[in-house]
Amino acid sequence: MNQTNEFKPYIPADKVMPEITPVSIILGILLAVLFGGANAYLGLRVGMTVSASIPAAVISMGVIRVILRRDSILENNIVQTIGSAGESLAAGAIFTLPALFMWAQEGGTQTPSLIEIALIAFVGGVIGILFMIPLRTALIVQEHGTLPYPEGKACAEVLMAGEEGGASASTVFLGLGVSAVYKFIADGLCIFPSEVDFEIKSYKGSGIGMDVLPALLGVGYICGAKVSSYLLAGGTLGWFVIMPLIALFGGDAVIYPGTDPINTLAPFDLWGTYIRYIGAGAVAAGGIMSLIKSLPLIVRTFRQAVKGFGAKAGVSNRTTQDLPMNFVFIGIGVLAIFMWLCPVIPVNLLGAVIIIIFGFFFATVSSRMVGLVGSSNNPVSGMAIATLLISTMVLKATGMIGMTGMVAAISIGSIICIIAAIAGDTSQDLKTGFLVGSTPKNQQIGELIGVVASAITIGGVLYLLNAAWSYGTEQLPAPQAMLMKMVVEGVMNGNLPWALVFAGVFIAIVVEILGIPVLPFAVGLYLPIHLSTPMIVGGLVRLYFEKKKNETESDRKRKVENGVLYSSGLIAGEGLVGIMLAVFAVIKVDAEKNLGDVFNLSEKINLGNWGGLAFFALLTASLYFVMVKKKK
């Protein structure tokens, strides 16, 4: 506590500077929509999203400080606060809501309307922020020396190094431009395949390949070699151990849930029929184990939260002002009643109660978890799986069965998933504000603005991507949403291949006993190995510079930060062009052609697998050269 009382923010509490301004609101909303759309595409492709706080802060510095010649670190902080809300809301939505689209394609239910998606996202996002307001003092202030909040601290350092904002912003935009051109050549002009695939004939059942795309290189770099290696380890177990064993012992047998003889299945068929269920069991077990391990933290945080509820406001200065508690309680109550009574949201009274109870529980867990391990390692999907298992069983027990019950379960899971994602993002942003000296109330208003803007647009992004490629396809596997769909269907219909699921559960237990982080390993097992291989390349590039000898600490730090900024640009650029290509795929030129087919040059120029690998090597080289470039 003494440590907290002695802490002095970058901008003193008695100094007033511009924060919420028309410029910060407009720029923040633009970045929320930009990073929300890019992360939606990324998450639907690879099942992972990345924090948008740092790139949003860097772009904000470049625009406000360099172009507009305005000088307020607190204004820049509001921009990144609004901007990062789009990424978090997208993460929560894409892990669950595509399941509703997949059921609609199967003819089980109607496609969710834009209003339904927007309201689910809005309710989840606002409740997530409201739950975090009473937790701020306990987690951000009182535990300042205990919970580091790594992304929040890094974002504060970027903001405080304001004079470097222009140079840093140019690195993000360079990555965005390179990635956009690369993605258009690969998936727009189609002169080389974006997925390189090799089947190993002499080792039946196995295969290797790589999605040679900028976002995966960027994600691998940002996550680092260690996390990327866990993902690759899971993929290696699936594609080089379990699948060859299935092929060896299966022979010409037809094994449920498959409908064809094992010896007729290609590696991707083996993965889709069997490995996906093993991976689902591992991911579910990993998520639940991570929650069990954090129970002592949860109990402690709940105690502090209850004390915070009982404390009197007693605001003494600008940096201790939160939105009033009566606004928080009334807001949560109104939204709970709204969920229950609104005909557009398929949630009954029991569902609304489950959301409020589990929502506060997981908002607390999420905030504590990101404080310790960062947003990238926050097991939001694990929390969603735990919620879906319980809510589906409760709904089934109360007579809400069939498609009605499954849609209600996914809606409950989606709102709670968004609550957890937004609570984690809000925590990181409030930590940044605590360090730089922002007014918490203004940041909380900024988060609400970002959630409203993102909720309005996320439905359009989901509709567009589904219309272009459909969820569950090779172009948009939507791995997390597919997993949630399988869990709900399995519990409701009692037809999951439990032997495969439990095999995954016990693999996760073995991995936990060995001391390896379960969730990244399990996600690697659940996803095709083609997504892990490009990520390990990015991770190894970062590892090379982190371990390089004969370098000063400042040089090493500068190079690694250059890589983070460039990688953020790579992710954003691919996401934007992915959405643009989705627009092309929807616009029809005639009965047989869409606009995307007009650009497709694959029949005239096709460089094949080796061409794809050569382009990816050039992309990796560009990352290397950006890292080593000297600052002017």
XYZ file of C-alpha atoms in Angstrom:
632
model
C 0.000 0.000 0.000
C 2.805 2.389 0.785
C 4.162 1.740 -2.652
C 0.850 2.841 -4.163
C 0.597 5.982 -2.039
C 4.096 7.049 -3.104
C 3.433 6.405 -6.801
C 3.470 9.565 -8.936
C 1.964 9.317 -12.436
C 3.651 10.845 -15.483
C 1.088 13.692 -15.551
C 0.466 14.932 -11.982
C -3.054 14.707 -10.566
C -3.304 18.498 -10.226
C -2.501 19.122 -13.901
C -5.461 19.223 -16.321
C -4.894 18.403 -20.017
C -7.270 17.647 -22.932
C -8.548 14.050 -22.806
C -11.960 13.356 -24.359
C -12.031 15.654 -27.394
C -13.770 15.407 -30.801
C -10.382 14.441 -32.334
C -9.749 11.633 -29.821
C -13.301 10.283 -30.190
C -13.289 10.265 -34.021
C -9.775 8.797 -34.314
C -10.522 6.260 -31.553
C -13.720 5.081 -33.273
C -11.897 4.701 -36.606
C -9.188 2.584 -34.947
C -11.822 0.540 -33.039
C -13.529 -0.359 -36.326
C -10.179 -0.948 -38.094
C -8.659 -3.243 -35.457
C -12.024 -4.852 -34.692
C -12.443 -5.908 -38.328
C -8.804 -7.003 -38.698
C -8.907 -9.058 -35.488
C -12.251 -10.606 -36.435
C -10.717 -11.892 -39.672
C -7.552 -13.064 -37.895
C -9.451 -14.866 -35.133
C -11.807 -16.595 -37.579
C -8.797 -17.795 -39.574
C -6.426 -18.919 -36.829
C -8.405 -18.857 -33.573
C -6.225 -16.148 -31.982
C -6.364 -12.373 -31.669
C -3.712 -9.874 -30.606
C -3.867 -6.783 -28.418
C -4.521 -3.552 -30.355
C -3.536 -1.132 -27.561
C 0.093 -0.559 -28.606
C -0.477 -0.160 -32.379
C -3.485 2.089 -31.626
C -1.310 4.225 -29.321
C 1.458 4.440 -31.933
C -0.906 5.461 -34.750
C -2.530 7.976 -32.408
C 0.871 9.504 -31.624
C 1.664 9.738 -35.328
C -1.624 11.415 -36.228
C -2.230 13.689 -33.211
C 1.326 14.684 -32.366
C 3.019 14.705 -35.774
C 0.250 15.510 -38.273
C -2.162 17.613 -36.160
C 0.635 19.130 -34.008
C -1.383 18.601 -30.817
C 0.495 17.826 -27.609
C -1.513 15.834 -25.038
C -0.458 12.387 -23.886
C -3.844 11.997 -22.183
C -5.676 12.629 -25.470
C -3.524 9.933 -27.101
C -4.387 7.587 -24.236
C -8.125 8.076 -24.827
C -7.585 7.227 -28.531
C -5.917 3.896 -27.716
C -8.550 3.196 -25.028
C -11.398 3.599 -27.546
C -9.422 1.868 -30.330
C -8.485 -1.249 -28.353
C -12.123 -1.855 -27.352
C -12.857 -2.899 -30.966
C -10.281 -5.705 -30.873
C -11.565 -7.094 -27.546
C -15.220 -7.006 -28.534
C -14.355 -8.724 -31.844
C -12.456 -11.448 -29.956
C -15.438 -12.196 -27.720
C -17.915 -12.193 -30.613
C -15.993 -14.355 -33.113
C -15.282 -17.119 -30.594
C -19.020 -17.871 -30.311
C -21.444 -16.096 -32.676
C -20.364 -17.838 -35.939
C -21.918 -21.008 -34.449
C -25.335 -19.399 -35.082
C -24.404 -18.874 -38.760
C -23.283 -22.513 -39.062
C -26.575 -23.791 -37.622
C -28.440 -21.550 -40.072
C -26.459 -23.088 -42.968
C -27.462 -26.546 -41.715
C -31.113 -25.449 -41.753
C -31.593 -25.681 -37.997
C -32.360 -22.044 -37.317
C -32.501 -18.591 -38.884
C -29.357 -16.543 -39.532
C -28.922 -14.062 -36.665
C -29.931 -10.544 -37.628
C -27.558 -7.583 -37.568
C -29.616 -6.118 -34.707
C -29.315 -9.352 -32.683
C -25.508 -9.453 -33.115
C -25.171 -5.734 -32.317
C -27.310 -6.011 -29.160
C -25.488 -9.133 -27.891
C -22.136 -7.395 -28.463
C -23.375 -4.138 -26.907
C -24.799 -5.795 -23.778
C -21.695 -7.950 -23.228
C -19.308 -5.047 -23.818
C -21.090 -2.569 -21.542
C -21.551 -5.097 -18.700
C -17.836 -6.001 -18.956
C -16.870 -2.332 -18.481
C -19.373 -1.776 -15.650
C -18.063 -4.818 -13.750
C -14.509 -3.469 -14.017
C -15.296 -0.042 -12.511
C -15.610 -1.224 -8.878
C -12.611 -3.552 -9.367
C -10.271 -0.751 -10.512
C -9.143 0.438 -7.091
C -8.512 -3.099 -5.811
C -6.654 -4.425 -8.870
C -5.036 -1.432 -10.574
C -4.243 0.848 -7.632
C -3.863 -1.282 -4.512
C -1.994 -4.067 -6.324
C 0.191 -1.755 -8.385
C 3.372 -3.516 -7.262
C 1.890 -7.028 -7.572
C 0.015 -7.130 -10.904
C 2.262 -5.873 -13.732
C -0.366 -5.741 -16.557
C 2.364 -6.163 -19.237
C 0.487 -4.696 -22.251
C -0.802 -1.784 -20.156
C 2.713 -0.969 -18.975
C 4.186 -1.313 -22.483
C 1.470 0.965 -23.883
C 2.263 3.577 -21.210
C 5.949 3.443 -22.188
C 5.024 4.044 -25.846
C 2.894 7.044 -24.883
C 5.577 8.458 -22.591
C 8.153 8.168 -25.360
C 6.005 10.677 -27.273
C 8.744 12.289 -29.323
C 9.309 8.909 -31.070
C 5.662 8.573 -32.055
C 6.125 9.624 -35.695
C 8.953 7.170 -36.431
C 7.126 4.350 -34.639
C 3.874 5.056 -36.482
C 5.699 4.874 -39.841
C 6.887 1.339 -38.936
C 3.289 0.229 -38.261
C 2.091 1.755 -41.556
C 5.006 0.152 -43.454
C 3.965 -3.261 -42.118
C 0.351 -2.542 -42.987
C 1.263 -1.598 -46.578
C 3.597 -4.570 -47.166
C 1.028 -6.964 -45.713
C -1.833 -5.504 -47.789
C 0.114 -5.863 -51.063
C 1.297 -9.381 -50.157
C -2.185 -10.541 -49.167
C -3.694 -9.158 -52.389
C -1.063 -10.956 -54.503
C -1.660 -14.224 -52.623
C -5.444 -14.320 -52.179
C -6.589 -11.621 -54.614
C -4.481 -12.260 -57.722
C -3.879 -15.880 -56.559
C -0.496 -16.182 -58.300
C 0.652 -18.512 -55.515
C -1.358 -20.493 -52.938
C -1.606 -18.943 -49.477
C -1.639 -22.479 -48.041
C 1.334 -24.661 -48.970
C 0.698 -28.364 -48.356
C 2.863 -31.500 -48.640
C 1.622 -35.045 -47.947
C 4.302 -37.483 -46.738
C 3.501 -40.656 -48.700
C 6.031 -42.869 -46.874
C 4.512 -41.974 -43.465
C 0.815 -42.543 -44.105
C -1.582 -40.257 -42.271
C 0.940 -37.462 -41.759
C 1.396 -34.196 -43.608
C 3.130 -30.842 -43.316
C 2.417 -27.418 -44.687
C 2.292 -23.718 -44.001
C -0.184 -20.876 -44.412
C 2.294 -18.409 -45.940
C 0.508 -15.295 -44.681
C 1.709 -12.049 -43.041
C -0.656 -12.142 -40.034
C 0.670 -15.519 -38.899
C 4.280 -14.335 -39.134
C 3.273 -11.252 -37.106
C 1.329 -13.217 -34.477
C 4.261 -15.623 -34.063
C 6.664 -12.726 -33.581
C 4.451 -10.945 -31.033
C 3.732 -14.151 -29.065
C 7.418 -15.119 -29.153
C 9.262 -18.400 -29.717
C 8.103 -20.034 -26.479
C 4.330 -19.705 -27.063
C 4.770 -20.482 -30.791
C 6.731 -23.626 -29.919
C 3.920 -24.845 -27.644
C 1.460 -24.419 -30.534
C 3.818 -26.298 -32.888
C 4.280 -29.074 -30.302
C 0.508 -29.613 -30.199
C 0.343 -29.658 -34.010
C 3.265 -32.107 -34.199
C 1.552 -34.515 -31.776
C -1.601 -34.452 -33.902
C -0.087 -34.622 -37.381
C 3.000 -36.779 -36.779
C 1.903 -39.084 -33.922
C -1.864 -39.490 -33.545
C -2.901 -39.280 -37.229
C -0.288 -41.824 -38.456
C -1.365 -44.179 -35.607
C -5.019 -43.832 -36.651
C -4.009 -44.610 -40.252
C -1.872 -47.589 -39.127
C -4.417 -49.248 -36.827
C -7.592 -48.125 -38.602
C -7.010 -49.862 -41.935
C -10.271 -50.195 -43.843
C -12.431 -49.852 -40.717
C -15.122 -47.158 -40.473
C -14.806 -45.573 -36.998
C -17.351 -43.092 -35.559
C -17.688 -40.131 -36.115
C -16.190 -40.942 -39.542
C -18.368 -42.375 -42.320
C -15.606 -43.567 -44.687
C -12.870 -46.219 -44.285
C -9.763 -44.866 -42.536
C -7.413 -45.856 -45.392
C -9.346 -43.616 -47.832
C -8.915 -40.472 -45.722
C -6.333 -37.801 -46.611
C -4.441 -36.084 -43.730
C -6.882 -33.132 -43.628
C -9.825 -35.572 -43.473
C -8.195 -37.416 -40.563
C -7.686 -34.101 -38.792
C -11.267 -32.911 -39.390
C -12.866 -36.248 -38.419
C -10.841 -37.238 -35.344
C -8.122 -34.797 -34.240
C -10.534 -31.881 -33.900
C -12.462 -33.717 -31.161
C -9.253 -34.692 -29.353
C -8.149 -31.051 -29.560
C -11.569 -29.898 -28.294
C -11.160 -32.072 -25.194
C -7.658 -30.723 -24.613
C -8.758 -27.061 -24.995
C -11.735 -27.570 -22.655
C -9.551 -29.302 -20.038
C -6.868 -26.612 -20.376
C -9.390 -23.815 -19.880
C -10.940 -25.455 -16.819
C -7.520 -26.244 -15.291
C -6.418 -22.630 -15.747
C -9.545 -21.519 -13.873
C -8.947 -24.000 -11.037
C -5.326 -22.846 -10.679
C -6.445 -19.221 -10.416
C -9.107 -19.917 -7.726
C -7.008 -18.460 -4.859
C -6.547 -15.285 -6.918
C -10.260 -15.186 -7.664
C -11.214 -15.483 -3.984
C -8.779 -12.723 -3.025
C -10.051 -10.418 -5.783
C -13.675 -11.034 -4.789
C -12.872 -10.055 -1.213
C -11.262 -6.820 -2.397
C -14.179 -6.126 -4.748
C -16.703 -6.544 -1.914
C -14.661 -4.142 0.246
C -14.606 -1.711 -2.700
C -18.414 -1.844 -2.961
C -18.768 -0.879 0.662
C -16.217 1.956 0.564
C -17.329 5.574 0.304
C -16.360 7.572 -2.742
C -14.336 10.364 -1.139
C -12.815 11.506 -4.439
C -9.855 13.732 -3.735
C -8.403 14.406 -7.182
C -8.756 13.875 -10.908
C -6.844 10.552 -11.056
C -9.168 8.809 -8.549
C -12.496 9.656 -10.226
C -14.537 6.676 -11.499
C -18.011 6.687 -12.984
C -20.429 6.780 -10.000
C -21.388 3.455 -8.367
C -25.121 4.134 -8.666
C -24.593 4.404 -12.461
C -22.820 1.010 -12.358
C -25.512 -0.807 -10.350
C -28.466 0.754 -12.187
C -26.752 0.064 -15.532
C -26.188 -3.634 -14.732
C -29.766 -4.002 -13.482
C -31.271 -2.304 -16.554
C -29.179 -4.426 -18.934
C -30.147 -7.648 -17.119
C -33.858 -6.784 -17.477
C -33.276 -5.695 -21.100
C -31.663 -9.074 -21.954
C -34.628 -10.893 -20.440
C -37.397 -8.816 -22.043
C -35.836 -7.919 -25.419
C -37.318 -10.330 -28.006
C -34.265 -9.973 -30.270
C -31.845 -11.482 -27.702
C -32.675 -15.213 -27.244
C -32.092 -15.216 -23.451
C -34.783 -15.918 -20.797
C -34.802 -14.837 -17.131
C -32.681 -17.825 -16.066
C -30.176 -17.006 -18.824
C -29.970 -13.360 -17.706
C -29.269 -14.457 -14.116
C -26.541 -16.883 -15.335
C -24.963 -14.057 -17.355
C -24.817 -11.618 -14.425
C -23.425 -14.207 -11.955
C -20.902 -15.813 -14.327
C -20.170 -12.463 -15.958
C -18.942 -10.864 -12.725
C -17.042 -14.046 -11.841
C -15.234 -14.186 -15.202
C -14.702 -10.415 -15.443
C -12.810 -10.705 -12.155
C -10.866 -13.759 -13.359
C -10.052 -12.109 -16.690
C -8.802 -8.889 -15.107
C -6.591 -10.766 -12.661
C -5.273 -13.124 -15.368
C -4.286 -10.367 -17.820
C -2.608 -8.559 -14.934
C -0.308 -11.539 -14.473
C 0.181 -13.043 -17.933
C -1.042 -10.392 -20.402
C -4.030 -10.274 -22.754
C -2.540 -12.689 -25.307
C -2.554 -15.533 -22.750
C -5.997 -14.773 -21.293
C -8.012 -18.055 -21.504
C -11.247 -16.384 -22.662
C -12.225 -19.419 -24.739
C -11.704 -21.683 -21.703
C -14.075 -19.496 -19.690
C -16.603 -19.630 -22.528
C -16.401 -23.447 -22.696
C -16.928 -23.749 -18.935
C -19.949 -21.407 -19.241
C -21.398 -23.340 -22.191
C -21.065 -26.710 -20.424
C -22.907 -25.426 -17.337
C -25.511 -23.247 -19.100
C -26.373 -25.988 -21.648
C -26.846 -28.562 -18.856
C -28.994 -26.100 -16.845
C -31.145 -25.202 -19.874
C -31.545 -28.885 -20.771
C -32.533 -29.730 -17.189
C -35.191 -26.979 -17.185
C -36.774 -28.287 -20.393
C -35.230 -25.841 -22.878
C -33.982 -28.407 -25.384
C -33.274 -28.744 -29.099
C -32.225 -25.852 -31.303
C -33.960 -23.293 -29.052
C -31.844 -24.397 -26.106
C -28.637 -24.487 -28.162
C -29.173 -20.968 -29.552
C -29.877 -19.698 -26.025
C -26.716 -21.421 -24.710
C -24.521 -19.885 -27.427
C -26.075 -16.444 -26.791
C -25.327 -16.742 -23.047
C -21.790 -17.965 -23.793
C -21.235 -15.168 -26.303
C -22.240 -12.392 -23.884
C -20.027 -13.862 -21.128
C -17.133 -14.310 -23.585
C -17.429 -10.624 -24.575
C -17.668 -9.598 -20.884
C -14.413 -11.452 -20.111
C -12.583 -10.079 -23.176
C -13.654 -6.467 -22.538
C -12.879 -6.709 -18.797
C -9.326 -7.795 -19.632
C -8.883 -4.991 -22.173
C -10.356 -2.372 -19.814
C -7.925 -3.503 -17.098
C -4.910 -3.030 -19.366
C -6.163 0.396 -20.478
C -6.835 1.526 -16.904
C -3.319 0.430 -15.954
C -1.926 2.545 -18.807
C -4.026 5.473 -17.572
C -2.847 4.922 -13.971
C 0.797 5.131 -15.094
C 0.435 8.170 -17.375
C -1.997 10.049 -15.096
C -5.325 9.822 -16.968
C -8.735 10.420 -15.411
C -10.297 6.924 -14.916
C -13.825 8.266 -15.499
C -12.821 9.594 -18.936
C -11.209 6.279 -19.862
C -14.353 4.390 -18.805
C -16.432 6.716 -21.001
C -13.923 6.067 -23.821
C -14.334 2.295 -23.413
C -18.127 2.688 -23.633
C -17.759 4.747 -26.846
C -15.471 2.079 -28.341
C -17.901 -0.711 -27.433
C -20.888 1.085 -28.995
C -18.974 1.807 -32.234
C -17.662 -1.767 -32.470
C -21.003 -3.372 -31.614
C -22.651 -1.511 -34.503
C -20.012 -2.670 -37.027
C -19.120 -6.229 -35.879
C -22.374 -7.672 -37.231
C -21.606 -6.292 -40.696
C -18.106 -7.821 -40.608
C -19.478 -11.239 -39.543
C -22.170 -11.137 -42.260
C -19.672 -10.092 -44.915
C -17.138 -12.829 -44.111
C -19.867 -15.479 -43.939
C -21.333 -14.382 -47.282
C -17.897 -14.504 -48.904
C -16.586 -17.858 -47.638
C -18.945 -19.355 -44.988
C -17.780 -20.325 -41.506
C -16.230 -23.738 -41.025
C -14.619 -23.736 -44.481
C -10.906 -23.893 -45.331
C -10.780 -20.097 -45.865
C -12.559 -19.349 -42.553
C -12.338 -22.366 -40.238
C -13.616 -20.300 -37.232
C -11.931 -22.844 -34.930
C -13.126 -21.476 -31.585
C -16.740 -21.068 -32.719
C -16.683 -24.576 -34.232
C -15.454 -25.876 -30.866
C -18.245 -24.043 -28.988
C -20.808 -25.454 -31.443
C -19.503 -29.000 -30.895
C -19.645 -28.606 -27.095
C -23.244 -27.325 -27.084
C -24.459 -29.958 -29.587
C -22.673 -32.730 -27.716
C -24.178 -31.808 -24.331
C -27.680 -31.128 -25.704
C -27.897 -34.195 -27.986
C -25.634 -36.537 -26.008
C -23.789 -37.603 -29.175
C -20.216 -36.355 -28.753
C -17.527 -38.970 -29.534
C -16.581 -38.988 -25.861
C -13.647 -41.395 -26.276
C -11.866 -38.851 -28.500
C -12.805 -35.926 -26.234
C -11.512 -37.729 -23.117
C -8.315 -38.674 -24.965
C -7.791 -34.924 -25.412
C -8.601 -34.273 -21.750
C -5.952 -36.761 -20.582
C -3.382 -35.442 -23.072
C -3.962 -32.015 -21.476
C -3.468 -33.530 -18.005
C -0.161 -35.125 -19.102
C 0.995 -31.787 -20.536
C 0.040 -30.046 -17.279
C 2.004 -32.637 -15.246
C 5.045 -31.964 -17.443
C 4.768 -28.264 -16.576
C 3.982 -27.101 -20.123
C 1.274 -24.380 -20.541
C -1.777 -26.380 -21.589
C -3.843 -23.859 -23.556
C -1.343 -22.961 -26.326
C -0.403 -26.656 -26.654
C -4.093 -27.664 -26.841
C -4.899 -24.930 -29.389
C -1.960 -26.187 -31.504
C -3.395 -29.721 -31.338
C -6.883 -28.457 -32.247
C -5.750 -26.335 -35.246
C -4.076 -27.648 -38.426
C -0.267 -27.694 -38.210
C -0.258 -25.325 -41.218
C -1.057 -22.458 -38.829
C 1.667 -23.294 -36.282
C 4.558 -23.508 -38.768
C 4.529 -19.857 -39.968
C 4.079 -18.687 -36.357
C 7.230 -20.492 -35.206
C 9.136 -18.668 -37.982
C 8.068 -15.312 -36.499
C 8.892 -16.538 -33.004
C 12.383 -17.679 -34.050
C 13.139 -14.314 -35.691
C 12.342 -12.611 -32.378
C 14.340 -15.194 -30.403
C 17.386 -14.601 -32.626
C 17.447 -10.891 -31.761
C 16.627 -11.436 -28.078
C 19.557 -13.861 -27.697
C 21.993 -12.135 -30.055
C 25.343 -11.434 -28.411
C 27.586 -8.360 -28.677
C 24.617 -5.966 -28.563
C 23.814 -3.238 -26.090
C 20.549 -3.605 -24.163
C 19.160 -0.423 -25.778
C 19.934 -1.703 -29.310
C 18.334 -5.062 -28.581
C 15.238 -3.390 -27.135
C 14.941 -1.027 -30.131
C 15.150 -3.899 -32.631
C 12.592 -6.037 -30.800
C 10.199 -3.058 -30.521
C 10.624 -2.330 -34.254
C 9.583 -5.936 -34.879
C 6.508 -5.631 -32.635
C 5.343 -2.482 -34.449
C 5.995 -3.939 -37.923
C 4.244 -7.203 -36.933
C 1.216 -5.227 -35.699
C 1.076 -3.629 -39.143
C 1.341 -7.053 -40.827
C -1.676 -8.286 -38.843
C -3.780 -5.168 -39.494
C -2.905 -5.106 -43.222
C -3.912 -8.709 -43.830
C -7.137 -8.281 -41.871
C -8.142 -5.225 -43.904
C -7.400 -6.815 -47.279
C -9.126 -10.005 -46.117
C -12.285 -7.983 -45.506
C -11.849 -6.194 -48.879
C -11.535 -9.585 -50.647
C -14.687 -10.690 -48.829
C -16.475 -7.679 -50.356
C -15.162 -8.715 -53.805
C -16.412 -12.283 -53.237
C -19.931 -11.015 -52.445
C -20.261 -8.573 -55.382
C -21.538 -10.516 -58.413
C -20.380 -9.609 -61.927
C -22.740 -12.122 -63.532
C -24.521 -15.374 -62.611
C -21.280 -17.382 -62.396
C -18.597 -14.785 -61.546
C -17.970 -12.509 -58.624
C -15.614 -9.534 -58.529
C -12.931 -11.651 -56.833
C -12.827 -13.996 -59.861
C -12.051 -11.027 -62.130
C -8.761 -10.405 -60.276
C -7.853 -14.104 -60.095
C -4.807 -14.738 -62.353
C -4.105 -18.321 -61.208
C -4.933 -19.797 -64.635
C -2.315 -17.564 -66.308
C 0.324 -17.353 -63.558
C 0.682 -19.970 -60.837
C 3.948 -20.226 -58.925
C 2.766 -23.239 -56.884
C 3.893 -24.338 -53.431
C 7.541 -23.382 -53.904
C 6.543 -19.913 -55.097
C 4.493 -19.485 -51.925
C 7.482 -20.486 -49.778
C 9.738 -18.063 -51.700
C 7.332 -15.155 -51.106
C 7.100 -16.044 -47.409
C 10.905 -16.063 -47.200
C 10.940 -12.535 -48.689
C 8.303 -11.433 -46.163
C 10.408 -12.835 -43.304
C 13.456 -11.020 -44.709
C 11.463 -7.746 -44.678
C 10.785 -8.284 -40.941
C 14.512 -8.824 -40.356
C 15.541 -5.668 -42.245
C 12.929 -3.500 -40.502
C 14.270 -4.688 -37.146
C 17.900 -3.843 -37.925
C 17.229 -0.454 -39.545
C 18.792 2.418 -37.632
C 16.634 5.245 -36.281
C 17.056 8.555 -38.071
